Coordinates of C-alpha atoms in Angstrom, one line a residue:
X1160 CA 35.7 -21.9 8.5
X1161 CA 35.2 -22.8 5.0
X1162 CA 38.2 -20.9 4.2
X1163 CA 40.6 -22.3 6.5
X1164 CA 39.5 -26.1 5.4
X1165 CA 40.6 -24.9 1.6
X1166 CA 43.6 -23.5 2.8
X1167 CA 44.5 -26.5 4.4
X1168 CA 43.6 -29.0 1.7
X1169 CA 45.4 -27.2 -0.6
X1170 CA 48.7 -27.2 1.4
X1171 CA 48.2 -30.8 1.2
X1172 CA 48.1 -31.1 -2.4
X1173 CA 51.4 -29.0 -2.4
X1174 CA 52.7 -31.0 -0.3
X1175 CA 51.9 -34.4 -2.6
X1176 CA 53.1 -33.0 -5.3
X1177 CA 56.5 -32.1 -4.3
X1178 CA 56.8 -35.7 -2.3
X1179 CA 58.9 -38.0 -2.8
X1180 CA 57.9 -41.0 -0.8
X1181 CA 54.9 -42.2 -3.1
X1182 CA 54.4 -43.6 -6.1
X1183 CA 52.9 -40.8 -8.7
X1184 CA 49.7 -43.0 -8.9
X1185 CA 49.7 -42.8 -5.3
X1186 CA 50.0 -39.1 -5.4
X1187 CA 47.5 -38.3 -8.1
X1188 CA 44.8 -40.3 -5.7
X1189 CA 45.5 -38.2 -2.8
X1190 CA 45.3 -35.1 -4.8
X1191 CA 42.1 -36.0 -5.8
X1192 CA 40.8 -36.9 -2.5
X1193 CA 42.2 -33.5 -1.7
X1194 CA 40.6 -31.6 -4.7
X1195 CA 37.1 -32.6 -4.2
X1196 CA 37.5 -31.7 -0.3
X1197 CA 37.8 -28.6 -1.6
X1198 CA 35.4 -28.5 -3.9
X1199 CA 32.6 -30.1 -1.4
X1200 CA 34.0 -27.6 1.3
X1201 CA 33.5 -24.5 -1.1
X1202 CA 30.3 -26.1 -2.5
X1203 CA 28.7 -26.6 1.0
X1204 CA 29.6 -23.2 1.9
X1205 CA 27.9 -21.6 -0.7
X1206 CA 25.0 -23.6 -0.3
X1207 CA 25.0 -22.8 3.4
X1208 CA 25.4 -18.9 2.6
X1209 CA 22.4 -19.3 0.6
X1210 CA 20.3 -21.1 2.6
X1211 CA 20.9 -18.4 5.5
X1212 CA 20.6 -15.1 3.0
X1213 CA 17.1 -16.6 2.3
X1214 CA 16.2 -17.2 5.6
X1215 CA 16.7 -13.6 6.3
X1216 CA 15.5 -12.7 2.8
X1217 CA 11.8 -14.7 3.9
X1218 CA 12.3 -12.9 7.5
X1219 CA 12.2 -9.5 6.5
X1220 CA 9.6 -10.8 4.0
X1221 CA 7.2 -11.7 6.9
X1222 CA 7.9 -8.8 8.8
X1223 CA 6.7 -6.4 6.1
X1224 CA 3.7 -8.4 4.9
X1225 CA 2.8 -8.6 8.6
X1226 CA 2.9 -4.7 8.8
X1227 CA 1.2 -4.2 5.3
X1228 CA -1.7 -5.9 6.8
X1229 CA -2.0 -3.4 9.8
X1230 CA -2.0 -0.5 7.3
X1231 CA -3.9 -1.9 5.0
X1232 CA -6.7 -3.0 8.0
X1233 CA -6.5 1.0 8.8
X1234 CA -6.9 1.5 5.2
X1235 CA -10.3 -0.4 5.1
X1236 CA -10.7 1.7 8.1
X1237 CA -10.7 4.9 6.1
X1238 CA -12.4 4.0 2.9
X1239 CA -15.6 2.8 5.3
X1240 CA -15.4 6.2 6.4
X1241 CA -14.7 8.0 3.3
X1242 CA -17.5 6.4 1.6
X1243 CA -20.3 7.4 4.2
X1244 CA -18.6 11.1 4.1
X1245 CA -18.7 11.3 0.8
X1246 CA -23.0 9.9 0.7
X1247 CA -23.5 12.6 3.2
X1248 CA -22.1 15.3 1.2
X1249 CA -23.1 14.4 -2.0
X1250 CA -27.0 14.4 -0.5
X1251 CA -26.2 17.7 0.8
X1252 CA -25.5 18.9 -2.6
X1253 CA -28.3 17.1 -4.0
X1254 CA -30.4 19.0 -1.5
X1255 CA -29.2 22.3 -2.4
X1256 CA -29.5 21.5 -5.6
X1257 CA -33.0 21.2 -5.7
X1258 CA -33.6 24.3 -3.6
X1259 CA -36.8 26.7 -5.0
X1260 CA -34.9 30.1 -5.1
X1261 CA -38.5 31.7 -4.9
X1262 CA -38.1 30.8 -0.9
X1263 CA -35.8 30.0 1.5
X1264 CA -36.1 26.9 3.7
X1265 CA -36.6 27.8 7.8
X1266 CA -35.9 24.3 8.8
X1267 CA -32.8 23.2 10.1
X1268 CA -31.5 21.4 7.7
X1269 CA -30.5 24.5 5.7
X1270 CA -28.2 25.5 8.1
X1271 CA -27.0 22.6 8.8
X1272 CA -26.1 21.8 5.0
X1273 CA -24.4 25.2 4.7
X1274 CA -22.0 24.2 7.2
X1275 CA -20.8 21.8 5.9
X1276 CA -21.2 22.4 2.1
X1277 CA -17.3 23.4 2.9
X1278 CA -16.3 20.1 4.5
X1279 CA -13.9 17.7 2.5
X1280 CA -12.2 14.6 3.4
X1281 CA -9.7 12.4 1.2
X1282 CA -8.1 9.0 1.5
X1283 CA -4.5 9.3 3.4
X1284 CA -3.6 5.6 2.9
X1285 CA -0.3 3.9 5.0
X1286 CA 2.0 3.8 1.9
X1287 CA 5.2 4.5 3.4
X1288 CA 5.9 1.2 4.7
X1289 CA 5.0 -0.4 1.3
X1290 CA 7.3 3.1 -0.6
X1291 CA 10.2 2.0 1.4
X1292 CA 10.1 -2.2 1.1
X1293 CA 9.9 -1.3 -3.0
X1294 CA 12.4 1.0 -3.0
X1295 CA 15.3 -0.7 -1.5
X1296 CA 14.6 -3.4 -3.8
X1297 CA 12.8 -6.3 -1.9
X1298 CA 9.5 -7.2 -3.0
X1299 CA 11.5 -10.3 -5.1
X1300 CA 11.9 -11.7 -1.5
X1301 CA 7.9 -12.3 -1.4
X1302 CA 7.5 -16.0 -3.0
X1303 CA 3.8 -15.5 -3.8
X1304 CA 3.3 -14.4 -7.3
X1305 CA -0.4 -13.7 -6.8
X1306 CA 0.2 -12.2 -3.7
X1307 CA 3.3 -9.6 -5.2
X1308 CA 0.9 -8.9 -7.9
X1309 CA -2.5 -8.3 -5.7
X1310 CA -0.1 -5.9 -4.0
X1311 CA 1.2 -4.1 -7.0
X1312 CA -2.2 -3.5 -8.1
X1313 CA -3.5 -2.3 -5.3
X1314 CA -1.2 0.2 -5.2
X1315 CA -0.1 0.7 -8.7
X1316 CA -3.5 1.1 -10.3
X1317 CA -6.6 1.0 -7.4
X1318 CA -4.4 3.8 -5.1
X1319 CA -4.0 6.1 -8.3
X1320 CA -7.7 5.4 -9.4
X1321 CA -8.9 7.2 -6.5
X1322 CA -6.5 10.0 -6.5
X1323 CA -7.8 10.6 -10.3
X1324 CA -11.1 10.4 -8.8
X1325 CA -10.9 12.9 -5.9
X1326 CA -8.4 15.4 -7.8
X1327 CA -11.5 15.8 -9.6
X1328 CA -13.7 16.2 -7.1
X1329 CA -11.0 18.7 -5.1
X1330 CA -11.3 20.6 -8.7
X1331 CA -14.9 21.3 -8.5
X1332 CA -14.6 22.5 -4.9
X1333 CA -12.3 24.6 -5.6
X1334 CA -14.1 26.5 -8.5
X1335 CA -17.3 26.5 -5.7
X1336 CA -15.0 27.9 -3.1
X1337 CA -13.4 30.6 -5.7
X1338 CA -17.3 31.5 -6.6
X1339 CA -18.1 31.6 -2.8
X1340 CA -15.4 33.8 -2.2
X1341 CA -16.1 36.5 -5.1
X1342 CA -19.8 36.3 -4.8
X1343 CA -20.9 35.9 -1.5
X1344 CA -21.9 39.0 -0.1
X1345 CA -22.3 37.8 4.0
X1346 CA -22.0 35.0 5.9
X1347 CA -25.4 34.8 7.0
X1348 CA -28.1 32.2 5.8
X1349 CA -29.8 34.5 3.0
X1350 CA -26.4 35.1 2.0
X1351 CA -25.8 31.7 1.0
X1352 CA -29.2 30.9 0.1
X1353 CA -29.1 33.8 -2.7
X1354 CA -25.7 32.2 -4.1
X1355 CA -27.0 28.7 -4.0
X1356 CA -29.8 29.0 -6.1
X1357 CA -28.0 31.8 -8.5
X1358 CA -28.1 29.7 -11.9
X1359 CA -24.4 29.4 -11.4
X1360 CA -24.6 28.3 -7.8
X1361 CA -26.5 25.9 -9.0
X1362 CA -24.7 24.3 -12.0
X1363 CA -21.4 24.1 -9.4
X1364 CA -23.4 22.6 -7.0
X1365 CA -24.4 20.0 -9.1
X1366 CA -21.5 18.8 -9.8
X1367 CA -20.3 18.7 -6.1
X1368 CA -22.4 15.3 -6.1
X1369 CA -20.1 12.9 -6.3
X1370 CA -20.1 10.6 -9.4
X1371 CA -20.8 6.5 -8.8
X1372 CA -17.3 6.1 -10.4
X1373 CA -15.5 7.8 -6.9
X1374 CA -17.5 5.0 -4.9
X1375 CA -16.4 2.2 -7.2
X1376 CA -13.1 3.1 -6.5
X1377 CA -13.2 3.5 -3.1
X1378 CA -15.3 -0.5 -2.8
X1379 CA -12.4 -1.9 -5.7
X1380 CA -9.6 -0.9 -3.2
X1381 CA -11.4 -2.1 -0.2
X1382 CA -11.9 -5.3 -2.0
X1383 CA -8.5 -5.5 -2.8
X1384 CA -6.9 -4.6 0.1
X1385 CA -9.1 -7.1 2.1
X1386 CA -8.1 -10.0 -0.2
X1387 CA -4.4 -9.2 0.4
X1388 CA -5.0 -9.4 4.0
X1389 CA -7.3 -12.8 4.0
X1390 CA -4.0 -14.2 1.6
X1391 CA -0.9 -12.6 4.5
X1392 CA -3.4 -14.1 7.0
X1393 CA -3.2 -17.2 5.4
X1394 CA 0.4 -17.4 5.0
X1395 CA 0.9 -16.7 8.9
X1396 CA -2.3 -18.1 10.5
X1397 CA -0.9 -17.0 13.9
X1398 CA -1.9 -13.3 12.8
X1399 CA -5.6 -14.1 12.8
X1400 CA -6.0 -14.4 16.9
X1401 CA -3.7 -11.6 17.0
X1402 CA -5.6 -7.7 17.6
X1403 CA -4.7 -5.2 14.9
X1404 CA -2.5 -2.4 15.8
X1405 CA -2.9 1.1 14.8
X1406 CA -0.8 1.9 12.5
X1407 CA 0.5 5.5 12.1
X1408 CA 2.2 7.5 9.1
X1409 CA 5.3 8.3 8.9

């Protein structure tokens, strides 16, 4: 529509310029009016287009943040489970490290700990939505700079720190598994007792006690994720009373 208006007024300028019916002064005044009409039409068109584009961008940002809220609330629940599991794993290895090699336990606790000694649990956050939005270059659509900074800090700093700590724990578990594969003579409780109470077995199980750094990093991620969820809910108050859908990993 704006293009048609520009063409129409452009033709009027050409017609006025070639007209012999009016004085030069009159033609200049009319041409100036047509010229400023064109400028106004183009400016208005650009402004309306920009307004529409901005609205579209904000709708995309809102959809992303609402989805991110779901992802993070599921991550927070996962972190809670991780902390509980790793506390239990650490208690198990603390128990194994305290065994007296001269006397094998006869209670059910030893059997239960042995059964769980090879268990593991790692953080698997919902990152596909974030990665997709970031790789498409749309993160700048989020106009709340403080919120944007918090999101980047969570995924670019807090998450890699967790992966680093978990990677160290996984490496230590791999060494314990290798030692078991090499030295475990059978699958009975007595066989496991002999292995876990050997000098090397004791060194390995002690290293499997998770350092507090791992729990600190889990807590840091949970704290930052919770702050982001609250910021999103503050931006879109209608979310507070809505149930959180269960996210699915891509």
